[in-house]
Amino acid sequence: ARDAATVPPVKKEITTEFFDEAKAFPVCNGNDNDPANNDDHEIHSYSGFTLCYRESYEDAEWVAYILTREELEAVTGRSNDFRPDPSITTGSSDLSDYKKSGYDRGHLAPAADMEWSKESCSESFLMSNMTPQAPAFNRGMWQQLESQVRRWADRFGKIIVVTGPVLEKNAGDYAKIGGNQVTVPEYFFKSILAQTSDGTATAISFIMPNAKCEGSIWDYCVTTDEVERRCGFDLFSFLPDALEDGIESSVETDSWK
């Protein structure tokens, strides 16, 4: 694993051993300290999440955030104020891209995970946080997984969530929607890291096709190494190498079921 570089921190206090660093987010070409690699990677931090936007795909390649038990107490509801993200220097997708496309504006950082403040919930409706998702996927298995993530936040007290499309092909090899040519991902991933009661860490990862999914979320478990291999970035590089290698190379569900 590569050493994590400095990433713009989310604007909230982070405590406890595995959650005390703002660098507890993926290491990708946007934050590897090599300017030659930073083209087409824009990292932006909001009140509740951090993302890396890829202009060539017109999608974020990852969104990462920390979710705590306390943040499950909603102080606001869905704002539904979908809007372009003015912080994306090249311009994000906009609402017209999705009109009559047949795809949902699928959240990466779910609004329900961000309802602990009006600002964080509103920012979750920025178009930089949206990707084209098949309705049967967005409203089906993906929604089930998002609900399960909140149950894990309650169980463990604090978790790191990293999620996004699996952009494993060149941008031109994907279907597009809208005038901005927004990439329609074929798969999505979600990886979650938690600290266990004995003070160590455990992780679980999923890759799901952007289509109606059968079975249960557990049928889509993969190793974190598989997510990294297909997505091309390092998820939990801030962990000690021995621990990182152990939890990323296996599928261990006992702590999560």
PDB file of C-alpha atoms in Angstrom:
ATOM      1  CA  ALA A   1       0.000   0.000   0.000  1.00  0.00           C
ATOM      2  CA  ARG A   2       1.161   3.515  -0.731  1.00  0.00           C
ATOM      3  CA  ASP A   3       1.505   6.112   1.992  1.00  0.00           C
ATOM      4  CA  ALA A   4      -1.565   8.308   2.235  1.00  0.00           C
ATOM      5  CA  ALA A   5      -1.116  11.886   1.152  1.00  0.00           C
ATOM      6  CA  THR A   6      -2.852  14.875   2.595  1.00  0.00           C
ATOM      7  CA  VAL A   7      -6.527  15.060   1.586  1.00  0.00           C
ATOM      8  CA  PRO A   8      -8.845  17.990   2.335  1.00  0.00           C
ATOM      9  CA  PRO A   9     -10.551  17.027   5.605  1.00  0.00           C
ATOM     10  CA  VAL A  10     -14.255  16.731   6.109  1.00  0.00           C
ATOM     11  CA  LYS A  11     -15.416  19.527   8.363  1.00  0.00           C
ATOM     12  CA  LYS A  12     -16.174  17.533  11.473  1.00  0.00           C
ATOM     13  CA  GLU A  13     -14.241  16.259  14.459  1.00  0.00           C
ATOM     14  CA  ILE A  14     -12.724  12.807  13.997  1.00  0.00           C
ATOM     15  CA  THR A  15     -11.650  10.858  17.055  1.00  0.00           C
ATOM     16  CA  THR A  16     -10.523   7.347  18.109  1.00  0.00           C
ATOM     17  CA  GLU A  17      -7.490   5.444  16.901  1.00  0.00           C
ATOM     18  CA  PHE A  18      -8.487   4.552  13.343  1.00  0.00           C
ATOM     19  CA  PHE A  19     -10.528   7.678  12.717  1.00  0.00           C
ATOM     20  CA  ASP A  20      -8.267  10.469  13.911  1.00  0.00           C
ATOM     21  CA  GLU A  21      -6.736  11.402  10.547  1.00  0.00           C
ATOM     22  CA  ALA A  22      -8.305  13.454   7.771  1.00  0.00           C
ATOM     23  CA  LYS A  23      -6.164  11.331   5.425  1.00  0.00           C
ATOM     24  CA  ALA A  24      -8.390   8.320   6.155  1.00  0.00           C
ATOM     25  CA  PHE A  25      -9.672   8.449   2.585  1.00  0.00           C
ATOM     26  CA  PRO A  26      -8.588   6.796  -0.670  1.00  0.00           C
ATOM     27  CA  VAL A  27      -5.222   7.511  -2.218  1.00  0.00           C
ATOM     28  CA  CYS A  28      -5.779   8.073  -5.936  1.00  0.00           C
ATOM     29  CA  ASN A  29      -4.043  10.038  -8.675  1.00  0.00           C
ATOM     30  CA  GLY A  30      -5.673  13.165  -7.319  1.00  0.00           C
ATOM     31  CA  ASN A  31      -3.761  13.076  -4.036  1.00  0.00           C
ATOM     32  CA  ASP A  32      -0.556  11.139  -4.639  1.00  0.00           C
ATOM     33  CA  ASN A  33       1.616  14.289  -4.606  1.00  0.00           C
ATOM     34  CA  ASP A  34       2.627  13.893  -8.251  1.00  0.00           C
ATOM     35  CA  PRO A  35       1.263  16.853 -10.258  1.00  0.00           C
ATOM     36  CA  ALA A  36       1.658  14.871 -13.458  1.00  0.00           C
ATOM     37  CA  ASN A  37      -1.008  12.457 -12.232  1.00  0.00           C
ATOM     38  CA  ASN A  38      -3.484  15.038 -10.995  1.00  0.00           C
ATOM     39  CA  ASP A  39      -5.064  15.841 -14.334  1.00  0.00           C
ATOM     40  CA  ASP A  40      -8.721  14.743 -14.455  1.00  0.00           C
ATOM     41  CA  HIS A  41      -8.854  14.294 -10.663  1.00  0.00           C
ATOM     42  CA  GLU A  42     -10.462  17.038  -8.557  1.00  0.00           C
ATOM     43  CA  ILE A  43     -10.731  16.405  -4.829  1.00  0.00           C
ATOM     44  CA  HIS A  44     -13.284  18.518  -2.980  1.00  0.00           C
ATOM     45  CA  SER A  45     -14.385  18.479   0.632  1.00  0.00           C
ATOM     46  CA  TYR A  46     -17.874  19.331   1.862  1.00  0.00           C
ATOM     47  CA  SER A  47     -19.423  19.447   5.318  1.00  0.00           C
ATOM     48  CA  GLY A  48     -20.139  15.727   5.411  1.00  0.00           C
ATOM     49  CA  PHE A  49     -18.083  14.018   2.699  1.00  0.00           C
ATOM     50  CA  THR A  50     -15.058  14.222   0.405  1.00  0.00           C
ATOM     51  CA  LEU A  51     -15.050  13.234  -3.270  1.00  0.00           C
ATOM     52  CA  CYS A  52     -12.755  12.933  -6.258  1.00  0.00           C
ATOM     53  CA  TYR A  53     -14.386  14.152  -9.476  1.00  0.00           C
ATOM     54  CA  ARG A  54     -13.341  12.849 -12.896  1.00  0.00           C
ATOM     55  CA  GLU A  55     -14.236  15.264 -15.704  1.00  0.00           C
ATOM     56  CA  SER A  56     -13.560  12.673 -18.405  1.00  0.00           C
ATOM     57  CA  TYR A  57     -16.350  10.510 -16.939  1.00  0.00           C
ATOM     58  CA  GLU A  58     -18.436  13.416 -15.552  1.00  0.00           C
ATOM     59  CA  ASP A  59     -18.745  11.311 -12.382  1.00  0.00           C
ATOM     60  CA  ALA A  60     -17.014  11.174  -9.025  1.00  0.00           C
ATOM     61  CA  GLU A  61     -14.756   8.134  -8.878  1.00  0.00           C
ATOM     62  CA  TRP A  62     -15.143   7.930  -5.098  1.00  0.00           C
ATOM     63  CA  VAL A  63     -16.995   9.579  -2.263  1.00  0.00           C
ATOM     64  CA  ALA A  64     -15.801   9.030   1.301  1.00  0.00           C
ATOM     65  CA  TYR A  65     -17.146  10.013   4.689  1.00  0.00           C
ATOM     66  CA  ILE A  66     -17.248   9.097   8.344  1.00  0.00           C
ATOM     67  CA  LEU A  67     -20.644   8.232   9.773  1.00  0.00           C
ATOM     68  CA  THR A  68     -21.221   8.125  13.523  1.00  0.00           C
ATOM     69  CA  ARG A  69     -24.025   6.804  15.673  1.00  0.00           C
ATOM     70  CA  GLU A  70     -24.862  10.352  16.743  1.00  0.00           C
ATOM     71  CA  GLU A  71     -25.238  11.452  13.129  1.00  0.00           C
ATOM     72  CA  LEU A  72     -28.044   8.958  12.621  1.00  0.00           C
ATOM     73  CA  GLU A  73     -30.268  11.404  14.526  1.00  0.00           C
ATOM     74  CA  ALA A  74     -31.788  13.390  11.678  1.00  0.00           C
ATOM     75  CA  VAL A  75     -32.347  17.101  12.216  1.00  0.00           C
ATOM     76  CA  THR A  76     -33.678  17.682   8.705  1.00  0.00           C
ATOM     77  CA  GLY A  77     -35.346  15.787   5.881  1.00  0.00           C
ATOM     78  CA  ARG A  78     -34.506  15.416   2.203  1.00  0.00           C
ATOM     79  CA  SER A  79     -34.063  18.781   0.565  1.00  0.00           C
ATOM     80  CA  ASN A  80     -34.296  17.444  -3.011  1.00  0.00           C
ATOM     81  CA  ASP A  81     -32.421  20.557  -4.150  1.00  0.00           C
ATOM     82  CA  PHE A  82     -30.550  18.835  -6.970  1.00  0.00           C
ATOM     83  CA  ARG A  83     -28.189  21.366  -8.553  1.00  0.00           C
ATOM     84  CA  PRO A  84     -24.841  21.606 -10.379  1.00  0.00           C
ATOM     85  CA  ASP A  85     -21.742  21.781  -8.212  1.00  0.00           C
ATOM     86  CA  PRO A  86     -20.072  25.198  -8.648  1.00  0.00           C
ATOM     87  CA  SER A  87     -16.855  23.977  -7.034  1.00  0.00           C
ATOM     88  CA  ILE A  88     -16.049  21.654  -9.954  1.00  0.00           C
ATOM     89  CA  THR A  89     -13.780  23.807 -12.092  1.00  0.00           C
ATOM     90  CA  THR A  90     -14.694  22.062 -15.347  1.00  0.00           C
ATOM     91  CA  GLY A  91     -18.402  22.054 -14.487  1.00  0.00           C
ATOM     92  CA  SER A  92     -20.357  19.125 -13.085  1.00  0.00           C
ATOM     93  CA  SER A  93     -23.256  17.339 -14.725  1.00  0.00           C
ATOM     94  CA  ASP A  94     -26.626  19.062 -14.471  1.00  0.00           C
ATOM     95  CA  LEU A  95     -30.271  18.081 -14.171  1.00  0.00           C
ATOM     96  CA  SER A  96     -30.898  18.202 -17.911  1.00  0.00           C
ATOM     97  CA  ASP A  97     -28.444  15.335 -18.432  1.00  0.00           C
ATOM     98  CA  TYR A  98     -30.818  12.979 -16.635  1.00  0.00           C
ATOM     99  CA  LYS A  99     -34.079  14.191 -18.183  1.00  0.00           C
ATOM    100  CA  LYS A 100     -35.782  11.336 -20.054  1.00  0.00           C
ATOM    101  CA  SER A 101     -32.569   9.304 -19.766  1.00  0.00           C
ATOM    102  CA  GLY A 102     -34.206   6.372 -17.999  1.00  0.00           C
ATOM    103  CA  TYR A 103     -31.679   6.653 -15.146  1.00  0.00           C
ATOM    104  CA  ASP A 104     -32.058   7.885 -11.584  1.00  0.00           C
ATOM    105  CA  ARG A 105     -29.860  10.601 -10.153  1.00  0.00           C
ATOM    106  CA  GLY A 106     -28.229   8.121  -7.795  1.00  0.00           C
ATOM    107  CA  HIS A 107     -26.587   9.471  -4.647  1.00  0.00           C
ATOM    108  CA  LEU A 108     -23.112   8.249  -3.734  1.00  0.00           C
ATOM    109  CA  ALA A 109     -23.182   9.815  -0.259  1.00  0.00           C
ATOM    110  CA  PRO A 110     -26.851   9.084   0.574  1.00  0.00           C
ATOM    111  CA  ALA A 111     -29.029  11.956   1.734  1.00  0.00           C
ATOM    112  CA  ALA A 112     -30.188   9.812   4.654  1.00  0.00           C
ATOM    113  CA  ASP A 113     -26.566   9.597   5.895  1.00  0.00           C
ATOM    114  CA  MET A 114     -26.272  13.383   5.786  1.00  0.00           C
ATOM    115  CA  GLU A 115     -29.454  14.464   7.600  1.00  0.00           C
ATOM    116  CA  TRP A 116     -27.506  15.361  10.740  1.00  0.00           C
ATOM    117  CA  SER A 117     -27.344  18.941   9.424  1.00  0.00           C
ATOM    118  CA  LYS A 118     -29.173  21.010   6.830  1.00  0.00           C
ATOM    119  CA  GLU A 119     -25.885  21.906   5.153  1.00  0.00           C
ATOM    120  CA  SER A 120     -24.637  18.348   4.797  1.00  0.00           C
ATOM    121  CA  CYS A 121     -28.018  17.109   3.549  1.00  0.00           C
ATOM    122  CA  SER A 122     -28.267  19.921   1.017  1.00  0.00           C
ATOM    123  CA  GLU A 123     -24.723  19.291  -0.249  1.00  0.00           C
ATOM    124  CA  SER A 124     -25.579  15.636  -0.832  1.00  0.00           C
ATOM    125  CA  PHE A 125     -27.836  16.848  -3.676  1.00  0.00           C
ATOM    126  CA  LEU A 126     -24.962  18.454  -5.586  1.00  0.00           C
ATOM    127  CA  MET A 127     -24.699  16.816  -8.998  1.00  0.00           C
ATOM    128  CA  SER A 128     -21.070  15.904  -8.326  1.00  0.00           C
ATOM    129  CA  ASN A 129     -22.491  13.386  -5.821  1.00  0.00           C
ATOM    130  CA  MET A 130     -24.816  11.858  -8.448  1.00  0.00           C
ATOM    131  CA  THR A 131     -24.258   9.057 -10.915  1.00  0.00           C
ATOM    132  CA  PRO A 132     -26.686   7.471 -13.396  1.00  0.00           C
ATOM    133  CA  GLN A 133     -28.248   4.454 -11.701  1.00  0.00           C
ATOM    134  CA  ALA A 134     -30.827   2.066 -13.104  1.00  0.00           C
ATOM    135  CA  PRO A 135     -34.067   2.569 -11.130  1.00  0.00           C
ATOM    136  CA  ALA A 136     -34.279  -1.141 -10.241  1.00  0.00           C
ATOM    137  CA  PHE A 137     -30.776  -0.896  -8.781  1.00  0.00           C
ATOM    138  CA  ASN A 138     -31.040   2.473  -7.026  1.00  0.00           C
ATOM    139  CA  ARG A 139     -34.387   1.636  -5.438  1.00  0.00           C
ATOM    140  CA  GLY A 140     -33.568  -2.012  -4.840  1.00  0.00           C
ATOM    141  CA  MET A 141     -30.373  -3.709  -3.665  1.00  0.00           C
ATOM    142  CA  TRP A 142     -28.355  -0.479  -3.490  1.00  0.00           C
ATOM    143  CA  GLN A 143     -30.955   1.081  -1.205  1.00  0.00           C
ATOM    144  CA  GLN A 144     -30.891  -2.044   0.964  1.00  0.00           C
ATOM    145  CA  LEU A 145     -27.124  -1.770   1.295  1.00  0.00           C
ATOM    146  CA  GLU A 146     -27.347   1.922   2.185  1.00  0.00           C
ATOM    147  CA  SER A 147     -29.828   1.110   4.960  1.00  0.00           C
ATOM    148  CA  GLN A 148     -27.528  -1.628   6.241  1.00  0.00           C
ATOM    149  CA  VAL A 149     -24.632   0.835   6.380  1.00  0.00           C
ATOM    150  CA  ARG A 150     -26.622   2.985   8.795  1.00  0.00           C
ATOM    151  CA  ARG A 151     -27.291  -0.044  10.978  1.00  0.00           C
ATOM    152  CA  TRP A 152     -23.548  -0.720  11.030  1.00  0.00           C
ATOM    153  CA  ALA A 153     -22.867   2.876  12.068  1.00  0.00           C
ATOM    154  CA  ASP A 154     -25.234   2.332  14.982  1.00  0.00           C
ATOM    155  CA  ARG A 155     -23.635  -0.991  15.916  1.00  0.00           C
ATOM    156  CA  PHE A 156     -19.995   0.084  15.725  1.00  0.00           C
ATOM    157  CA  GLY A 157     -20.480   3.713  16.741  1.00  0.00           C
ATOM    158  CA  LYS A 158     -18.353   5.081  13.906  1.00  0.00           C
ATOM    159  CA  ILE A 159     -17.474   3.816  10.437  1.00  0.00           C
ATOM    160  CA  ILE A 160     -15.626   4.989   7.332  1.00  0.00           C
ATOM    161  CA  VAL A 161     -17.624   4.595   4.128  1.00  0.00           C
ATOM    162  CA  VAL A 162     -16.080   4.769   0.642  1.00  0.00           C
ATOM    163  CA  THR A 163     -18.355   4.325  -2.342  1.00  0.00           C
ATOM    164  CA  GLY A 164     -18.502   5.035  -6.046  1.00  0.00           C
ATOM    165  CA  PRO A 165     -18.734   3.689  -9.574  1.00  0.00           C
ATOM    166  CA  VAL A 166     -16.280   1.094 -10.817  1.00  0.00           C
ATOM    167  CA  LEU A 167     -14.574   3.074 -13.591  1.00  0.00           C
ATOM    168  CA  GLU A 168     -12.327   0.321 -14.884  1.00  0.00           C
ATOM    169  CA  LYS A 169     -12.567   1.150 -18.603  1.00  0.00           C
ATOM    170  CA  ASN A 170     -11.656   4.214 -20.616  1.00  0.00           C
ATOM    171  CA  ALA A 171     -14.336   6.900 -20.476  1.00  0.00           C
ATOM    172  CA  GLY A 172     -15.127   6.475 -24.170  1.00  0.00           C
ATOM    173  CA  ASP A 173     -16.003   2.819 -23.673  1.00  0.00           C
ATOM    174  CA  TYR A 174     -19.080   3.531 -21.543  1.00  0.00           C
ATOM    175  CA  ALA A 175     -22.624   4.509 -22.460  1.00  0.00           C
ATOM    176  CA  LYS A 176     -23.350   8.220 -21.882  1.00  0.00           C
ATOM    177  CA  ILE A 177     -26.362  10.365 -21.091  1.00  0.00           C
ATOM    178  CA  GLY A 178     -27.109  14.061 -21.620  1.00  0.00           C
ATOM    179  CA  GLY A 179     -25.339  16.955 -23.230  1.00  0.00           C
ATOM    180  CA  ASN A 180     -22.474  16.682 -20.751  1.00  0.00           C
ATOM    181  CA  GLN A 181     -21.904  13.053 -21.743  1.00  0.00           C
ATOM    182  CA  VAL A 182     -22.256  11.621 -18.247  1.00  0.00           C
ATOM    183  CA  THR A 183     -20.826   8.115 -17.965  1.00  0.00           C
ATOM    184  CA  VAL A 184     -23.273   5.351 -17.068  1.00  0.00           C
ATOM    185  CA  PRO A 185     -21.307   3.018 -14.758  1.00  0.00           C
ATOM    186  CA  GLU A 186     -21.719  -0.720 -15.186  1.00  0.00           C
ATOM    187  CA  TYR A 187     -20.897  -1.494 -11.539  1.00  0.00           C
ATOM    188  CA  PHE A 188     -20.808   0.277  -8.179  1.00  0.00           C
ATOM    189  CA  PHE A 189     -18.751  -0.469  -5.078  1.00  0.00           C
ATOM    190  CA  LYS A 190     -19.083   0.249  -1.398  1.00  0.00           C
ATOM    191  CA  SER A 191     -16.372  -0.410   1.204  1.00  0.00           C
ATOM    192  CA  ILE A 192     -16.819   0.084   4.939  1.00  0.00           C
ATOM    193  CA  LEU A 193     -14.218   0.132   7.705  1.00  0.00           C
ATOM    194  CA  ALA A 194     -15.120  -0.208  11.389  1.00  0.00           C
ATOM    195  CA  GLN A 195     -13.220  -0.423  14.638  1.00  0.00           C
ATOM    196  CA  THR A 196     -14.133  -3.458  16.688  1.00  0.00           C
ATOM    197  CA  SER A 197     -14.597  -3.633  20.440  1.00  0.00           C
ATOM    198  CA  ASP A 198     -11.135  -5.143  20.882  1.00  0.00           C
ATOM    199  CA  GLY A 199      -9.543  -2.082  19.238  1.00  0.00           C
ATOM    200  CA  THR A 200      -8.660  -3.565  15.869  1.00  0.00           C
ATOM    201  CA  ALA A 201     -10.269  -2.888  12.493  1.00  0.00           C
ATOM    202  CA  THR A 202     -12.526  -4.853  10.181  1.00  0.00           C
ATOM    203  CA  ALA A 203     -13.626  -4.071   6.643  1.00  0.00           C
ATOM    204  CA  ILE A 204     -16.259  -5.292   4.232  1.00  0.00           C
ATOM    205  CA  SER A 205     -16.714  -4.505   0.537  1.00  0.00           C
ATOM    206  CA  PHE A 206     -19.348  -4.979  -2.128  1.00  0.00           C
ATOM    207  CA  ILE A 207     -19.488  -4.671  -5.913  1.00  0.00           C
ATOM    208  CA  MET A 208     -22.929  -4.663  -7.543  1.00  0.00           C
ATOM    209  CA  PRO A 209     -24.010  -4.389 -11.187  1.00  0.00           C
ATOM    210  CA  ASN A 210     -25.973  -1.298 -12.196  1.00  0.00           C
ATOM    211  CA  ALA A 211     -29.100  -3.360 -12.801  1.00  0.00           C
ATOM    212  CA  LYS A 212     -31.736  -5.248 -10.859  1.00  0.00           C
ATOM    213  CA  CYS A 213     -29.857  -7.432  -8.373  1.00  0.00           C
ATOM    214  CA  GLU A 214     -31.180 -10.760  -7.136  1.00  0.00           C
ATOM    215  CA  GLY A 215     -30.508 -12.480  -3.822  1.00  0.00           C
ATOM    216  CA  SER A 216     -29.154 -10.537  -0.852  1.00  0.00           C
ATOM    217  CA  ILE A 217     -26.389  -7.998  -0.294  1.00  0.00           C
ATOM    218  CA  TRP A 218     -24.173 -10.824   0.951  1.00  0.00           C
ATOM    219  CA  ASP A 219     -24.121 -12.348  -2.531  1.00  0.00           C
ATOM    220  CA  TYR A 220     -22.135  -9.299  -3.676  1.00  0.00           C
ATOM    221  CA  CYS A 221     -19.367  -9.335  -1.049  1.00  0.00           C
ATOM    222  CA  VAL A 222     -15.840  -9.106  -2.458  1.00  0.00           C
ATOM    223  CA  THR A 223     -12.436  -8.487  -0.978  1.00  0.00           C
ATOM    224  CA  THR A 224     -11.356  -4.884  -0.578  1.00  0.00           C
ATOM    225  CA  ASP A 225      -8.355  -5.840  -2.701  1.00  0.00           C
ATOM    226  CA  GLU A 226     -10.801  -6.610  -5.529  1.00  0.00           C
ATOM    227  CA  VAL A 227     -12.310  -3.122  -5.266  1.00  0.00           C
ATOM    228  CA  GLU A 228      -8.835  -1.567  -5.339  1.00  0.00           C
ATOM    229  CA  ARG A 229      -7.755  -3.683  -8.310  1.00  0.00           C
ATOM    230  CA  ARG A 230     -10.787  -2.746 -10.386  1.00  0.00           C
ATOM    231  CA  CYS A 231     -10.959   0.918  -9.345  1.00  0.00           C
ATOM    232  CA  GLY A 232      -7.246   1.699  -9.320  1.00  0.00           C
ATOM    233  CA  PHE A 233      -6.871   3.405  -5.944  1.00  0.00           C
ATOM    234  CA  ASP A 234      -5.846   2.541  -2.395  1.00  0.00           C
ATOM    235  CA  LEU A 235      -8.731   2.540   0.066  1.00  0.00           C
ATOM    236  CA  PHE A 236      -7.388   2.251   3.608  1.00  0.00           C
ATOM    237  CA  SER A 237      -3.697   3.030   3.262  1.00  0.00           C
ATOM    238  CA  PHE A 238      -3.558   4.835   6.614  1.00  0.00           C
ATOM    239  CA  LEU A 239      -3.802   1.503   8.443  1.00  0.00           C
ATOM    240  CA  PRO A 240      -0.622  -0.304   9.544  1.00  0.00           C
ATOM    241  CA  ASP A 241       0.530  -2.409   6.584  1.00  0.00           C
ATOM    242  CA  ALA A 242       0.082  -5.787   8.278  1.00  0.00           C
ATOM    243  CA  LEU A 243      -3.448  -4.934   9.368  1.00  0.00           C
ATOM    244  CA  GLU A 244      -4.339  -3.408   6.008  1.00  0.00           C
ATOM    245  CA  ASP A 245      -3.089  -6.447   4.092  1.00  0.00           C
ATOM    246  CA  GLY A 246      -5.010  -8.812   6.356  1.00  0.00           C
ATOM    247  CA  ILE A 247      -8.412  -7.156   6.242  1.00  0.00           C
ATOM    248  CA  GLU A 248      -8.264  -6.207   2.551  1.00  0.00           C
ATOM    249  CA  SER A 249      -7.329  -9.644   1.226  1.00  0.00           C
ATOM    250  CA  SER A 250     -10.181 -11.649   2.745  1.00  0.00           C
ATOM    251  CA  VAL A 251     -13.964 -11.628   2.967  1.00  0.00           C
ATOM    252  CA  GLU A 252     -14.844 -11.726   6.643  1.00  0.00           C
ATOM    253  CA  THR A 253     -18.544 -11.338   7.353  1.00  0.00           C
ATOM    254  CA  ASP A 254     -18.825 -12.590  10.947  1.00  0.00           C
ATOM    255  CA  SER A 255     -18.321  -9.115  12.417  1.00  0.00           C
ATOM    256  CA  TRP A 256     -20.924  -7.637  10.095  1.00  0.00           C
ATOM    257  CA  LYS A 257     -23.856 -10.069  10.172  1.00  0.00           C
TER     258      LYS A 257
END
